[in-house]
PDB file of C-alpha atoms in Angstrom:
ATOM      1  CA  MET U 154       0.000   0.000   0.000  1.00 38.00           C
ATOM      2  CA  ASP U 155       1.516   3.290  -1.059  1.00 38.00           C
ATOM      3  CA  GLU U 156       0.643   5.843   1.605  1.00 39.00           C
ATOM      4  CA  GLN U 157       1.691   9.429   1.712  1.00 41.00           C
ATOM      5  CA  HIS U 158       1.219  11.289   4.955  1.00 43.00           C
ATOM      6  CA  LEU U 159       1.760  15.012   4.681  1.00 42.00           C
ATOM      7  CA  ASN U 160       1.954  16.487   8.152  1.00 43.00           C
ATOM      8  CA  HIS U 161       3.286  19.747   9.376  1.00 45.00           C
ATOM      9  CA  SER U 162       2.722  22.249  12.115  1.00 41.00           C
ATOM     10  CA  ASP U 163       1.718  25.828  11.516  1.00 43.00           C
ATOM     11  CA  ARG U 164       3.394  27.452  14.514  1.00 42.00           C
ATOM     12  CA  SER U 165       2.451  30.976  13.490  1.00 38.00           C
ATOM     13  CA  ALA U 166      -1.238  30.306  14.045  1.00 55.00           C
ATOM     14  CA  GLY U 167      -0.580  28.087  17.063  1.00 73.00           C
ATOM     15  CA  SER U 168      -2.268  25.101  15.475  1.00 82.00           C
ATOM     16  CA  SER U 169      -1.042  21.842  14.027  1.00 89.00           C
ATOM     17  CA  ILE U 170      -2.279  20.405  10.752  1.00 91.00           C
ATOM     18  CA  PHE U 171      -2.808  16.669  10.396  1.00 93.00           C
ATOM     19  CA  VAL U 172      -3.458  14.917   7.083  1.00 93.00           C
ATOM     20  CA  LEU U 173      -4.697  11.355   7.378  1.00 92.00           C
ATOM     21  CA  SER U 174      -5.145   8.602   4.839  1.00 91.00           C
ATOM     22  CA  ALA U 175      -5.962   4.903   5.066  1.00 91.00           C
ATOM     23  CA  SER U 176      -3.592   2.809   7.134  1.00 92.00           C
ATOM     24  CA  VAL U 177      -2.812  -0.834   7.793  1.00 93.00           C
ATOM     25  CA  ASN U 178      -4.196  -0.657  11.339  1.00 92.00           C
ATOM     26  CA  GLN U 179      -7.429   0.805   9.978  1.00 92.00           C
ATOM     27  CA  TYR U 180      -7.767  -2.095   7.531  1.00 92.00           C
ATOM     28  CA  LEU U 181      -6.996  -4.640  10.252  1.00 93.00           C
ATOM     29  CA  SER U 182      -9.577  -3.093  12.587  1.00 92.00           C
ATOM     30  CA  LEU U 183     -12.185  -3.243   9.847  1.00 92.00           C
ATOM     31  CA  VAL U 184     -11.370  -6.880   9.107  1.00 92.00           C
ATOM     32  CA  MET U 185     -11.651  -7.730  12.823  1.00 94.00           C
ATOM     33  CA  ALA U 186     -15.023  -5.959  13.092  1.00 93.00           C
ATOM     34  CA  PHE U 187     -16.377  -7.844  10.096  1.00 92.00           C
ATOM     35  CA  ALA U 188     -14.966 -11.125  11.446  1.00 92.00           C
ATOM     36  CA  VAL U 189     -17.081 -10.608  14.561  1.00 93.00           C
ATOM     37  CA  ILE U 190     -20.117  -9.796  12.413  1.00 92.00           C
ATOM     38  CA  PHE U 191     -19.558 -12.809  10.145  1.00 89.00           C
ATOM     39  CA  SER U 192     -19.121 -15.084  13.178  1.00 90.00           C
ATOM     40  CA  SER U 193     -22.703 -14.279  14.186  1.00 88.00           C
ATOM     41  CA  PHE U 194     -23.844 -16.292  11.168  1.00 86.00           C
ATOM     42  CA  ILE U 195     -22.520 -19.412  12.913  1.00 87.00           C
ATOM     43  CA  ALA U 196     -25.169 -18.992  15.644  1.00 84.00           C
ATOM     44  CA  TRP U 197     -28.088 -19.198  13.211  1.00 79.00           C
ATOM     45  CA  PRO U 198     -30.589 -21.993  13.811  1.00 77.00           C
ATOM     46  CA  PRO U 199     -30.536 -24.986  11.478  1.00 78.00           C
ATOM     47  CA  LEU U 200     -31.537 -24.041   7.952  1.00 78.00           C
ATOM     48  CA  SER U 201     -34.463 -26.447   7.781  1.00 83.00           C
ATOM     49  CA  SER U 202     -36.894 -24.418   5.730  1.00 86.00           C
ATOM     50  CA  TRP U 203     -36.504 -22.858   2.326  1.00 88.00           C
ATOM     51  CA  LEU U 204     -37.474 -19.383   3.616  1.00 88.00           C
ATOM     52  CA  ILE U 205     -34.921 -19.373   6.434  1.00 85.00           C
ATOM     53  CA  SER U 206     -32.219 -20.559   4.018  1.00 87.00           C
ATOM     54  CA  CYS U 207     -33.027 -17.739   1.589  1.00 91.00           C
ATOM     55  CA  ILE U 208     -32.975 -15.128   4.361  1.00 89.00           C
ATOM     56  CA  PHE U 209     -29.694 -16.508   5.723  1.00 90.00           C
ATOM     57  CA  TYR U 210     -27.884 -16.465   2.388  1.00 92.00           C
ATOM     58  CA  LEU U 211     -29.343 -13.089   1.446  1.00 95.00           C
ATOM     59  CA  LEU U 212     -28.109 -11.525   4.703  1.00 93.00           C
ATOM     60  CA  LEU U 213     -24.726 -13.186   4.240  1.00 92.00           C
ATOM     61  CA  LEU U 214     -24.465 -11.781   0.704  1.00 95.00           C
ATOM     62  CA  ILE U 215     -25.533  -8.285   1.812  1.00 96.00           C
ATOM     63  CA  THR U 216     -23.031  -8.307   4.683  1.00 94.00           C
ATOM     64  CA  PHE U 217     -20.215  -9.466   2.413  1.00 94.00           C
ATOM     65  CA  SER U 218     -21.134  -6.805  -0.193  1.00 96.00           C
ATOM     66  CA  ILE U 219     -21.072  -4.055   2.432  1.00 95.00           C
ATOM     67  CA  PHE U 220     -17.681  -5.284   3.643  1.00 93.00           C
ATOM     68  CA  ILE U 221     -16.204  -5.169   0.123  1.00 93.00           C
ATOM     69  CA  LYS U 222     -17.713  -1.722  -0.520  1.00 94.00           C
ATOM     70  CA  VAL U 223     -16.276  -0.310   2.714  1.00 93.00           C
ATOM     71  CA  LEU U 224     -12.840  -1.763   1.902  1.00 91.00           C
ATOM     72  CA  PHE U 225     -12.839   0.012  -1.462  1.00 91.00           C
ATOM     73  CA  MET U 226     -14.110   3.264   0.072  1.00 92.00           C
ATOM     74  CA  ILE U 227     -11.266   3.284   2.604  1.00 91.00           C
ATOM     75  CA  ARG U 228      -8.675   3.064  -0.176  1.00 88.00           C
ATOM     76  CA  ASN U 229      -9.441   6.645  -1.235  1.00 88.00           C
ATOM     77  CA  TRP U 230     -10.324   8.035   2.198  1.00 89.00           C
ATOM     78  CA  GLN U 231      -8.515  11.156   3.409  1.00 91.00           C
ATOM     79  CA  CYS U 232      -9.071  13.575   6.243  1.00 90.00           C
ATOM     80  CA  ARG U 233      -7.358  16.884   6.965  1.00 93.00           C
ATOM     81  CA  PHE U 234      -7.801  18.804  10.170  1.00 92.00           C
ATOM     82  CA  SER U 235      -6.008  21.366  12.266  1.00 91.00           C
ATOM     83  CA  LEU U 236      -6.010  21.449  16.035  1.00 91.00           C
ATOM     84  CA  ASN U 237      -4.791  24.058  18.502  1.00 88.00           C
ATOM     85  CA  LYS U 238      -3.847  23.683  22.154  1.00 85.00           C
ATOM     86  CA  ASP U 239      -7.277  24.925  23.290  1.00 84.00           C
ATOM     87  CA  GLY U 240      -9.062  22.008  21.618  1.00 83.00           C
ATOM     88  CA  HIS U 241     -10.457  23.994  18.708  1.00 90.00           C
ATOM     89  CA  GLY U 242      -9.818  23.076  15.115  1.00 90.00           C
ATOM     90  CA  ILE U 243     -10.933  23.028  11.519  1.00 91.00           C
ATOM     91  CA  LEU U 244     -11.940  19.865   9.655  1.00 90.00           C
ATOM     92  CA  ASN U 245     -11.221  19.649   5.906  1.00 86.00           C
ATOM     93  CA  ALA U 246     -10.418  23.389   5.767  1.00 77.00           C
ATOM     94  CA  ALA U 247     -14.069  24.379   6.217  1.00 84.00           C
ATOM     95  CA  ASP U 248     -15.811  23.212   9.384  1.00 87.00           C
ATOM     96  CA  ALA U 249     -14.791  24.679  12.753  1.00 91.00           C
ATOM     97  CA  PHE U 250     -15.068  22.294  15.695  1.00 92.00           C
ATOM     98  CA  HIS U 251     -14.211  21.849  19.355  1.00 90.00           C
ATOM     99  CA  PHE U 252     -14.031  18.776  21.567  1.00 90.00           C
ATOM    100  CA  ALA U 253     -17.452  17.539  22.664  1.00 90.00           C
ATOM    101  CA  LYS U 254     -16.007  15.277  25.355  1.00 91.00           C
ATOM    102  CA  ARG U 255     -12.733  13.813  26.509  1.00 92.00           C
ATOM    103  CA  PRO U 256     -10.804  12.045  23.757  1.00 93.00           C
ATOM    104  CA  PHE U 257      -9.846   8.393  24.028  1.00 95.00           C
ATOM    105  CA  ILE U 258      -6.067   8.088  23.773  1.00 94.00           C
ATOM    106  CA  SER U 259      -4.061   4.873  23.540  1.00 94.00           C
ATOM    107  CA  PRO U 260      -0.823   3.802  21.864  1.00 93.00           C
ATOM    108  CA  PHE U 261      -2.898   2.186  19.085  1.00 93.00           C
ATOM    109  CA  ILE U 262      -5.674   4.734  18.434  1.00 95.00           C
ATOM    110  CA  CYS U 263      -6.752   8.242  19.352  1.00 95.00           C
ATOM    111  CA  ILE U 264     -10.484   8.962  19.097  1.00 95.00           C
ATOM    112  CA  LEU U 265     -11.447  12.630  19.049  1.00 93.00           C
ATOM    113  CA  TYR U 266     -15.082  13.394  19.855  1.00 93.00           C
ATOM    114  CA  ILE U 267     -15.866  16.689  18.165  1.00 92.00           C
ATOM    115  CA  GLU U 268     -18.783  19.101  17.956  1.00 92.00           C
ATOM    116  CA  PHE U 269     -19.315  21.577  15.139  1.00 92.00           C
ATOM    117  CA  GLU U 270     -20.765  25.066  15.413  1.00 89.00           C
ATOM    118  CA  ASP U 271     -24.225  23.784  14.413  1.00 90.00           C
ATOM    119  CA  LYS U 272     -24.100  21.340  17.390  1.00 89.00           C
ATOM    120  CA  TYR U 273     -23.614  18.307  15.119  1.00 90.00           C
ATOM    121  CA  ARG U 274     -21.322  15.763  16.794  1.00 92.00           C
ATOM    122  CA  ASP U 275     -18.907  13.378  15.134  1.00 91.00           C
ATOM    123  CA  SER U 276     -15.680  11.551  15.870  1.00 92.00           C
ATOM    124  CA  ILE U 277     -12.267  11.349  14.251  1.00 92.00           C
ATOM    125  CA  TRP U 278     -10.508   8.009  14.634  1.00 94.00           C
ATOM    126  CA  VAL U 279      -6.743   8.316  14.218  1.00 95.00           C
ATOM    127  CA  TRP U 280      -4.800   5.059  14.174  1.00 94.00           C
ATOM    128  CA  SER U 281      -1.168   5.386  15.227  1.00 93.00           C
ATOM    129  CA  ASP U 282       0.200   4.424  11.806  1.00 93.00           C
ATOM    130  CA  MET U 283      -1.733   7.205  10.040  1.00 93.00           C
ATOM    131  CA  LEU U 284       0.880   9.670  11.284  1.00 93.00           C
ATOM    132  CA  ASN U 285       4.575   9.462  11.946  1.00 92.00           C
ATOM    133  CA  ASP U 286       5.587   8.976  15.591  1.00 93.00           C
ATOM    134  CA  SER U 287       6.231  12.623  16.390  1.00 93.00           C
ATOM    135  CA  GLN U 288       2.963  13.755  14.781  1.00 94.00           C
ATOM    136  CA  TYR U 289       0.965  11.083  16.611  1.00 95.00           C
ATOM    137  CA  ARG U 290       2.546  12.084  19.928  1.00 94.00           C
ATOM    138  CA  LEU U 291       1.814  15.749  19.178  1.00 93.00           C
ATOM    139  CA  LEU U 292      -1.828  14.928  18.427  1.00 93.00           C
ATOM    140  CA  CYS U 293      -2.119  12.928  21.652  1.00 93.00           C
ATOM    141  CA  ARG U 294      -0.520  15.756  23.661  1.00 92.00           C
ATOM    142  CA  LEU U 295      -2.873  18.339  22.156  1.00 91.00           C
ATOM    143  CA  ALA U 296      -5.878  16.103  22.810  1.00 90.00           C
ATOM    144  CA  ASN U 297      -4.693  15.261  26.315  1.00 88.00           C
ATOM    145  CA  HIS U 298      -4.131  18.959  27.105  1.00 84.00           C
ATOM    146  CA  VAL U 299      -7.841  19.645  26.638  1.00 73.00           C
ATOM    147  CA  ARG U 300      -8.881  16.965  29.136  1.00 60.00           C
TER     148      ARG U 300
END
């Protein structure tokens, strides 16, 4: 997978810019989530009737199709946001946001819970391999500072 992560800090404005693209950890997390979902098909009752068999295989096909679609969507996924030490930032150079609640920070993933000016809430999931080590540590420090 050819990934290019362009990251830099804009010290004049006091904010750091982070550019994210798909990562190996993101793919692995998606595969694990779908493995759990697919394992639920093992718990189905015996396929004794024609109707239950059709429903089972239809749901299996739909689930597999969604999984393939999401995998292809992630290939082209990118996110760009800036974040300052006060917990305010801009997502994709247009939408101002601030933290809605405390972020979840771990060595593997940093989840930022954000709220936009129109009160819409969302989250940004940043896997550690989406950024280089120093950028990931900077993001975690900025997010931790707001706690």
